[in-house]
PDB file of C-alpha atoms in Angstrom:
ATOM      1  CA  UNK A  22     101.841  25.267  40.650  1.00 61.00           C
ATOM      2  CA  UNK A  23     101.590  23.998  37.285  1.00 67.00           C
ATOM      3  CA  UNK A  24     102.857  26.915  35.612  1.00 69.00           C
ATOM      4  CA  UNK A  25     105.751  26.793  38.023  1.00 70.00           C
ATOM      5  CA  UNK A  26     106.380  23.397  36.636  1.00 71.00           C
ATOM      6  CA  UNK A  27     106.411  24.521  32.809  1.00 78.00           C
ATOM      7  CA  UNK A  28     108.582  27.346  34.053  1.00 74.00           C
ATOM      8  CA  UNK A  29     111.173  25.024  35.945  1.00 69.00           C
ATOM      9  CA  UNK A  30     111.381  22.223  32.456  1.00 73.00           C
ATOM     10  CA  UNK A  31     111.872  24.851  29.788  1.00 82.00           C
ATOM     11  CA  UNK A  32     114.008  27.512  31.129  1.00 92.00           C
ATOM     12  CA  UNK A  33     117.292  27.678  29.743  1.00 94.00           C
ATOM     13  CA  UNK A  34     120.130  25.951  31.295  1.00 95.00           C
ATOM     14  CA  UNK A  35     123.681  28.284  31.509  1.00 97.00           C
ATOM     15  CA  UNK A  36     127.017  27.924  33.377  1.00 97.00           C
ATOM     16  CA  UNK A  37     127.987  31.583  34.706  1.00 98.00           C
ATOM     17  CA  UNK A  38     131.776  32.645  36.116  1.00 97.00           C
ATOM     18  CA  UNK A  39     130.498  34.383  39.355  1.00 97.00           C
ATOM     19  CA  UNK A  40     133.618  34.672  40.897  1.00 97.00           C
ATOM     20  CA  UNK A  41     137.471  34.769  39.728  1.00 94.00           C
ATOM     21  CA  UNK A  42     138.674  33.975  43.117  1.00 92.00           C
ATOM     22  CA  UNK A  43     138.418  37.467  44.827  1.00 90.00           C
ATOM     23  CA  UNK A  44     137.174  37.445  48.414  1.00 91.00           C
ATOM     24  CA  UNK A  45     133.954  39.204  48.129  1.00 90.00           C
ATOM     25  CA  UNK A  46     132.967  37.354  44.672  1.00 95.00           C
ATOM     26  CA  UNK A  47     134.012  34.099  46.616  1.00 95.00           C
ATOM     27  CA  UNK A  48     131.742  35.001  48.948  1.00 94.00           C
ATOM     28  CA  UNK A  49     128.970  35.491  46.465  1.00 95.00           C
ATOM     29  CA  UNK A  50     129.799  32.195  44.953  1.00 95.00           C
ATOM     30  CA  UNK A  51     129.687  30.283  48.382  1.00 94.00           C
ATOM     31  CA  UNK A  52     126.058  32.357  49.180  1.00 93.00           C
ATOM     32  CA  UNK A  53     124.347  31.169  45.295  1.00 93.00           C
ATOM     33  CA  UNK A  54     125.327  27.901  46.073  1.00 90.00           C
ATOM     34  CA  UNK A  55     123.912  27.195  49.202  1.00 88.00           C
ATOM     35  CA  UNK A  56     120.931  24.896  49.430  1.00 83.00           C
ATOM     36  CA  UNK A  57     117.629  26.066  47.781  1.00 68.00           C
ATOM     37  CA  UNK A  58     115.048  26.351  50.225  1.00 68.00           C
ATOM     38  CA  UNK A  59     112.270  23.984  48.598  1.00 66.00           C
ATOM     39  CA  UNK A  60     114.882  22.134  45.576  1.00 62.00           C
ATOM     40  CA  UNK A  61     117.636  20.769  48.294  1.00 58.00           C
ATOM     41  CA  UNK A  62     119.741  19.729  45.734  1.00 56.00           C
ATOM     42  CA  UNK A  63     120.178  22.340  43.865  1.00 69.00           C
ATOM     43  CA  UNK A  64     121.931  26.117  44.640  1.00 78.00           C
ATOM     44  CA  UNK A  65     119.467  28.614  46.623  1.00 86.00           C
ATOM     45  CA  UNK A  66     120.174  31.364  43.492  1.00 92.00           C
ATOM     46  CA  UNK A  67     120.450  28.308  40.220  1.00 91.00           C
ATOM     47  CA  UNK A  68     116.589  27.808  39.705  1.00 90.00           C
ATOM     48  CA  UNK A  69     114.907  30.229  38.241  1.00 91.00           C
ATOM     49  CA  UNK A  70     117.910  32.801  38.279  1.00 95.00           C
ATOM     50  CA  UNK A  71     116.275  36.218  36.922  1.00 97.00           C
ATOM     51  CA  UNK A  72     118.833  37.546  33.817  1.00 98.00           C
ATOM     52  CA  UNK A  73     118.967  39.534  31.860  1.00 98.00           C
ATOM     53  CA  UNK A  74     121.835  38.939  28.917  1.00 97.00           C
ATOM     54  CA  UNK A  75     123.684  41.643  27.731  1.00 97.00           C
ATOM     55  CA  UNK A  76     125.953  40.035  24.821  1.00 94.00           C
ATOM     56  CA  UNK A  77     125.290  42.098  21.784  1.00 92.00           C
ATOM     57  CA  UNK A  78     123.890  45.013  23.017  1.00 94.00           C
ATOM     58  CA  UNK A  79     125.374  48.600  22.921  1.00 93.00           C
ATOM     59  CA  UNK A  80     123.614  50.496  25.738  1.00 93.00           C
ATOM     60  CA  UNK A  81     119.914  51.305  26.428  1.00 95.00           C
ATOM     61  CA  UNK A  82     118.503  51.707  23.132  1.00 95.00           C
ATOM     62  CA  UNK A  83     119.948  47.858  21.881  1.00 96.00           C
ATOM     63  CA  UNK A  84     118.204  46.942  25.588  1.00 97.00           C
ATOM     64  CA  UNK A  85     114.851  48.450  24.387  1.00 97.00           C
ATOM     65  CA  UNK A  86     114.308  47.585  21.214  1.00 96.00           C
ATOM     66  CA  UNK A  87     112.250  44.772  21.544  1.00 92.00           C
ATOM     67  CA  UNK A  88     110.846  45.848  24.677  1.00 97.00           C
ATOM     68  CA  UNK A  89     107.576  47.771  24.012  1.00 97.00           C
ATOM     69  CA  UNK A  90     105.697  48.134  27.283  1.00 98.00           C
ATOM     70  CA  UNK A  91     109.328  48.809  28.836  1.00 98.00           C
ATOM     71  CA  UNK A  92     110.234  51.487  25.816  1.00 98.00           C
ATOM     72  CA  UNK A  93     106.645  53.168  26.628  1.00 98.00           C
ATOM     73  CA  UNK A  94     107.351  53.665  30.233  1.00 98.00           C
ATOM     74  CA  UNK A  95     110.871  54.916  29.632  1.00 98.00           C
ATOM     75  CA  UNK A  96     109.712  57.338  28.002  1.00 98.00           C
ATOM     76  CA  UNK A  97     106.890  58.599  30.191  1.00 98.00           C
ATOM     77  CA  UNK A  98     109.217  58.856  32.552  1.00 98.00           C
ATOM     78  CA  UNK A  99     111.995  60.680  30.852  1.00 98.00           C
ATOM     79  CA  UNK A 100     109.128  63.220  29.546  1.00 98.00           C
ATOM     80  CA  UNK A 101     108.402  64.153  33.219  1.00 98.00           C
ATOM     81  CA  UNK A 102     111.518  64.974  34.093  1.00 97.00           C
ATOM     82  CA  UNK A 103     113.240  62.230  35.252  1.00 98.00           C
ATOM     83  CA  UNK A 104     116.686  61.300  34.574  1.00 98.00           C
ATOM     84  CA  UNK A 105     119.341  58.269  36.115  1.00 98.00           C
ATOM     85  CA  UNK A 106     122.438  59.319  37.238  1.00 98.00           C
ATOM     86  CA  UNK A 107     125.518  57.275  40.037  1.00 98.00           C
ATOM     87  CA  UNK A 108     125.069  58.689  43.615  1.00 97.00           C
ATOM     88  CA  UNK A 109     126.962  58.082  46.920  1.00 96.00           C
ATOM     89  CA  UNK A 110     124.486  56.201  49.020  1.00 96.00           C
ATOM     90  CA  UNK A 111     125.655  58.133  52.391  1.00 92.00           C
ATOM     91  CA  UNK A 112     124.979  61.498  51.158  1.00 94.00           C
ATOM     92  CA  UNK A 113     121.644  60.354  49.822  1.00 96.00           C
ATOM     93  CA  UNK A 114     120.769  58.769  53.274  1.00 95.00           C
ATOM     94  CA  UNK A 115     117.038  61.020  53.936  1.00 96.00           C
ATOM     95  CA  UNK A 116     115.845  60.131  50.272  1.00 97.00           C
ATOM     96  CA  UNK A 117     116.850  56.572  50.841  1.00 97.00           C
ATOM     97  CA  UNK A 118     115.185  56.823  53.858  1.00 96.00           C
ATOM     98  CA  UNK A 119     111.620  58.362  52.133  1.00 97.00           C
ATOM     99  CA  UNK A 120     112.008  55.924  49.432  1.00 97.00           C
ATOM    100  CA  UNK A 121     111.698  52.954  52.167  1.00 96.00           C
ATOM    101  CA  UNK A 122     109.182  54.609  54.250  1.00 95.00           C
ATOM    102  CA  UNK A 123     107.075  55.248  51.330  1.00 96.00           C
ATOM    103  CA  UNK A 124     104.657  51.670  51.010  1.00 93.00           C
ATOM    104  CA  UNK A 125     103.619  50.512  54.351  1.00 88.00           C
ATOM    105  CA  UNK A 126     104.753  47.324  52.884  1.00 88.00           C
ATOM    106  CA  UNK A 127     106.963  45.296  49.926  1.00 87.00           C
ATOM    107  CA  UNK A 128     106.083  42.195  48.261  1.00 81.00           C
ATOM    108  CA  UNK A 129     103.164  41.880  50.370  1.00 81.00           C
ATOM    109  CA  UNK A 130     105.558  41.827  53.891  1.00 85.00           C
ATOM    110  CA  UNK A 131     106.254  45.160  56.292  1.00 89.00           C
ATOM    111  CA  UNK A 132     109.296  46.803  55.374  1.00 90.00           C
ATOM    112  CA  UNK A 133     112.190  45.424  57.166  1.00 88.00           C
ATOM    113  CA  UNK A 134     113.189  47.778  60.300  1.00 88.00           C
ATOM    114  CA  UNK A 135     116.677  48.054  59.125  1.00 89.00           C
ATOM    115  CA  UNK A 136     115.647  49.647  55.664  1.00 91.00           C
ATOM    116  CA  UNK A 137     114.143  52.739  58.188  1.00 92.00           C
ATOM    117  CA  UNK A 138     117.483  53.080  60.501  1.00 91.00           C
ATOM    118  CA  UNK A 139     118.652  56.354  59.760  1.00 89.00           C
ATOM    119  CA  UNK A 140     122.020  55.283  60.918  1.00 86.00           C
ATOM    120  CA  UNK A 141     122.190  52.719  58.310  1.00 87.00           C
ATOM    121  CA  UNK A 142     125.299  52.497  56.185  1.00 87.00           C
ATOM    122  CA  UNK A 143     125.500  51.121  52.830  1.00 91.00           C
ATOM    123  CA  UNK A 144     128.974  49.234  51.768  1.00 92.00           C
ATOM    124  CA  UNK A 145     131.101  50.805  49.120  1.00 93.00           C
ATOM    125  CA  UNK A 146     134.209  49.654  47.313  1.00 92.00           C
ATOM    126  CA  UNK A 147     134.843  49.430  43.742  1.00 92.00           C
ATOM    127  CA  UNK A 148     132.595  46.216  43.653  1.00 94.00           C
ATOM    128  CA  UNK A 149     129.244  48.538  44.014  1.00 96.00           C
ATOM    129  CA  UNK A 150     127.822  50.719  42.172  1.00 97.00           C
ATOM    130  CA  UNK A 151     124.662  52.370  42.961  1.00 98.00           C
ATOM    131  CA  UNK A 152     122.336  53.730  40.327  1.00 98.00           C
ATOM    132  CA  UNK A 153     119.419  56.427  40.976  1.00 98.00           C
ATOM    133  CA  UNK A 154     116.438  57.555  39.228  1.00 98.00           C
ATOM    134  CA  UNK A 155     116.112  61.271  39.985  1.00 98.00           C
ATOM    135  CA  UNK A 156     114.095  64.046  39.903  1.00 97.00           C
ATOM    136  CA  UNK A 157     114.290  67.689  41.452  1.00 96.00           C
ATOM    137  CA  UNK A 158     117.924  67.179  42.792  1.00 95.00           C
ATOM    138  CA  UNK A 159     115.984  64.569  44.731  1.00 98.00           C
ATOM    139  CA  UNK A 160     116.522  59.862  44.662  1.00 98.00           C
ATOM    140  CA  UNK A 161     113.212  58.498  43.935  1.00 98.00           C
ATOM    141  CA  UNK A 162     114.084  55.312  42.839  1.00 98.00           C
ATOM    142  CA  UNK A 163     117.102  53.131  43.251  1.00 98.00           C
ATOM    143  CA  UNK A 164     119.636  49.880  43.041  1.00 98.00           C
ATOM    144  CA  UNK A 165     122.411  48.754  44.646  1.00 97.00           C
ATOM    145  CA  UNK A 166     124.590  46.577  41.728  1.00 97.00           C
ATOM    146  CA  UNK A 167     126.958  44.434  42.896  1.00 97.00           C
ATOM    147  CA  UNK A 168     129.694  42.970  40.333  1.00 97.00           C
ATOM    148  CA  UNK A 169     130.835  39.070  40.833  1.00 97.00           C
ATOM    149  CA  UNK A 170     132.214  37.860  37.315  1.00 97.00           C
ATOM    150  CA  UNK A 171     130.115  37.909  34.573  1.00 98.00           C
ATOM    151  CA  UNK A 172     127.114  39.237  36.785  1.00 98.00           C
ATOM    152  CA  UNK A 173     126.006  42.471  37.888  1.00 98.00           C
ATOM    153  CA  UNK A 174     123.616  41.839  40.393  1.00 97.00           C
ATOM    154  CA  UNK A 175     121.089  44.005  41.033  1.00 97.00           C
ATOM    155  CA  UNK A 176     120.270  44.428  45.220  1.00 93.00           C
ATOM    156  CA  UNK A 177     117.694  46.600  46.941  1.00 92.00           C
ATOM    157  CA  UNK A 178     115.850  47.795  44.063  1.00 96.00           C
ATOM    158  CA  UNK A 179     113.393  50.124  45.622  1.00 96.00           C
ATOM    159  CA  UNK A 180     111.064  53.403  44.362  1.00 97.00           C
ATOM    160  CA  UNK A 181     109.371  55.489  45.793  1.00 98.00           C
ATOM    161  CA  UNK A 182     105.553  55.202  46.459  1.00 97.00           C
ATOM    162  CA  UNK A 183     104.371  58.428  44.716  1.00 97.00           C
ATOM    163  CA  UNK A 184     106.724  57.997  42.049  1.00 98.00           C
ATOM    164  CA  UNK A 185     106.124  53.871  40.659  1.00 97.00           C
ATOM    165  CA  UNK A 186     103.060  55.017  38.261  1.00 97.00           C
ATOM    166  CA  UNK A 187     105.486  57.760  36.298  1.00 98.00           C
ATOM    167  CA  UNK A 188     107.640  54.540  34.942  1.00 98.00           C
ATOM    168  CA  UNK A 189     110.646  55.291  37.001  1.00 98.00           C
ATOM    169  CA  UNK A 190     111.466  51.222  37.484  1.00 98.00           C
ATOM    170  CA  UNK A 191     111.588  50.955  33.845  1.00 98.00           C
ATOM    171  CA  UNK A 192     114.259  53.629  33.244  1.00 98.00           C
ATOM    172  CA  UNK A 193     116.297  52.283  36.081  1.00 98.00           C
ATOM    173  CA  UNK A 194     116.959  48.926  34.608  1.00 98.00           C
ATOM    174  CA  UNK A 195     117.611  50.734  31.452  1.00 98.00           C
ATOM    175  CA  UNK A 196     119.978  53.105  33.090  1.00 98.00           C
ATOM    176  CA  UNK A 197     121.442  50.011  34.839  1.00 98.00           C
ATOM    177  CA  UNK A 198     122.203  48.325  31.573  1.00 98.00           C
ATOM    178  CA  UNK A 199     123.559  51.944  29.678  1.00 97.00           C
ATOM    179  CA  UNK A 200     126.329  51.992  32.821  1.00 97.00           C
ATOM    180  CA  UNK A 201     127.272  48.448  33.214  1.00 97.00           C
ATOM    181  CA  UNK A 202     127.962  48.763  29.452  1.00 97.00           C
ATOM    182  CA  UNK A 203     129.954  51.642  29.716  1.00 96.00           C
ATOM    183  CA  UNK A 204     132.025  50.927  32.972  1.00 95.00           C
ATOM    184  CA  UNK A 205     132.001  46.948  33.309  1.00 95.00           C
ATOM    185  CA  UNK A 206     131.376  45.912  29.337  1.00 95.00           C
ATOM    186  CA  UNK A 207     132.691  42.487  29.743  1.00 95.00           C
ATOM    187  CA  UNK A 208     129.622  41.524  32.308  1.00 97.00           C
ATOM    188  CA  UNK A 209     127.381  39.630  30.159  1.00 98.00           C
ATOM    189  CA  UNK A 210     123.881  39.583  32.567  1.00 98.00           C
ATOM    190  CA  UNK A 211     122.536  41.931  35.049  1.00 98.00           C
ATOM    191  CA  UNK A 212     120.932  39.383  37.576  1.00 98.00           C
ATOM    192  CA  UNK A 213     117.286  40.242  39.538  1.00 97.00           C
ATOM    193  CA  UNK A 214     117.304  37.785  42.198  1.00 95.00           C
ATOM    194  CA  UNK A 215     115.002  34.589  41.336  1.00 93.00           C
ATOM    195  CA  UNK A 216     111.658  33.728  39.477  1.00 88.00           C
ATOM    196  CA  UNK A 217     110.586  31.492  42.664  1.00 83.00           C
ATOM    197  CA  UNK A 218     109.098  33.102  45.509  1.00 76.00           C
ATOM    198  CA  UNK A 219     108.419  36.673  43.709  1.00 82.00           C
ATOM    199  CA  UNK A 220     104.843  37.885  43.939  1.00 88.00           C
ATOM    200  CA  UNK A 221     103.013  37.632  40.535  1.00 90.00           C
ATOM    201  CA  UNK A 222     103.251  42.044  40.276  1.00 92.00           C
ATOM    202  CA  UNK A 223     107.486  41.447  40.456  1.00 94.00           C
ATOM    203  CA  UNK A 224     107.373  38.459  38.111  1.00 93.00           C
ATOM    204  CA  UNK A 225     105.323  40.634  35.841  1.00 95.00           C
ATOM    205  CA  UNK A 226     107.468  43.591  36.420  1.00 96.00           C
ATOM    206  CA  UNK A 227     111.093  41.528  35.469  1.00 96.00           C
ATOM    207  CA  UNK A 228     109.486  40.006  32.586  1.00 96.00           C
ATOM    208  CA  UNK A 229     108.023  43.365  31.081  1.00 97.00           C
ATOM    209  CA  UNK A 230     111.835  44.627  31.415  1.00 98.00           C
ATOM    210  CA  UNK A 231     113.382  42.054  29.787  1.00 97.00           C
ATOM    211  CA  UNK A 232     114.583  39.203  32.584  1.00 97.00           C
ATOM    212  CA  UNK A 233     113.806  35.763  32.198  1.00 95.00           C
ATOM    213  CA  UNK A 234     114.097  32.217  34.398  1.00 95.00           C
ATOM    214  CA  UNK A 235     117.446  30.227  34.009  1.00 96.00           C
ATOM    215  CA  UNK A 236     118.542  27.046  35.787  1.00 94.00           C
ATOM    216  CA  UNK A 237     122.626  27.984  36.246  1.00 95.00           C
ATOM    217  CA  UNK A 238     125.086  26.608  37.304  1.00 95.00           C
ATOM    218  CA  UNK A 239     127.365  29.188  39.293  1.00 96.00           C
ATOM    219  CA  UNK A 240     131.218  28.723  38.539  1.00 96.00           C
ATOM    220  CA  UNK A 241     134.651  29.299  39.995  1.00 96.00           C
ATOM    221  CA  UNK A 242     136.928  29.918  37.539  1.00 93.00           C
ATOM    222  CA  UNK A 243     140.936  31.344  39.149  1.00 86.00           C
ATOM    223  CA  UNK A 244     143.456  31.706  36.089  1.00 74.00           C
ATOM    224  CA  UNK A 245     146.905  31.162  37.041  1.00 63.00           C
TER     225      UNK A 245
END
């Protein structure tokens, strides 16, 4: 509790554009700004916002430079073989499926039963982008991003079981930030859900690659 309390009165306070008046980023604007669960009066996605700025850097090399234990792991994994690459998420639907059915349970809590419907469809549309660790032709480890203004938003970020220990998680986020660079360089912070309510093995995992508590304060902002 107390360190919750030195986290909530010195993270940084930012104003972020999370929607330019499209319908699904207005959508996205109305969900972040919904009432917090335990802070009523504030947005359920403004305290302790997980980012992860990306002003000033050039890919994943800028992203790792000051990230040691993250660099280390990269490189593990890149050593054995694994490399991150775009995929269609309903051609990939059995190695989504093993990556889900891997851990008997996430974040301490059963895996939700619709993560293990094998007639699950994932949305598509040029406002998603889904990023995959891979090895052997095969998904071991993957995101969902989905853009909204200056944000790419990073959404069912899962690995597999038998895979976590060979670093994959780390070269994901670094493959996230190399392609949101190189497709969508005027986003300016790939956003990890919230500090508040992770277990302390996530909050150690976001910190170790790079994301850090905000306060923000989501924004509309429809030129013309």
């Amino acid at each position: 509790m107390l360190a919750d309390l030195r986290t909530l009165a010195t993270m940084p306070r930012v104003d972020i554009v999370v929607s330019r008046g499209g319908k699904v980023e207005d959508e996205v604007w109305k969900d972040f700004r919904r009432p917090h669960p335990r802070f009523k009066v504030v947005g359920r996605k403004s305290v302790g916002a997980e980012l992860l700025p990306l002003d000033g850097l050039g890919g994943a090399e800028d992203y790792l430079a000051q990230l040691r234990y993250a660099r280390r792991r990269v490189r593990r994994a890149s050593k054995l073989g694994y490399e991150v690459a775009l995929f269609d998420p309903n051609e990939r639907q059995a190695d989504l499926l093993a990556i889900h059915a891997s851990l008997p349970e996430r974040q301490g809590r059963p895996i939700d039963a619709d993560y293990l419907d094998p007639g699950a469809s994932s949305p598509t549309g040029p406002e998603y982008a889904y990023v995959g660790v891979l090895r052997d032709g095969s998904v071991v480890a993957y995101s969902r991003l989905e853009y909204a203004g200056d944000i790419a938003g990073m959404a069912r970020v899962m690995g597999h079981g038998d895979h976590l220990e060979a670093g994959v998680m780390f070269l994901l986020v670094a493959g996230i930030v190399d392609h949101v660079k190189q497709e969508r360089p005027q986003t300016r912070y790939v956003f990890y859900d919230t500090f508040f309510g992770a277990r302390e093995g996530l909050r150690e995992f976001k910190t170790r690659a790079g994301f850090s508590p905000h306060y923000v304060r989501w924004k509309r902002e429809v030129q013309g």
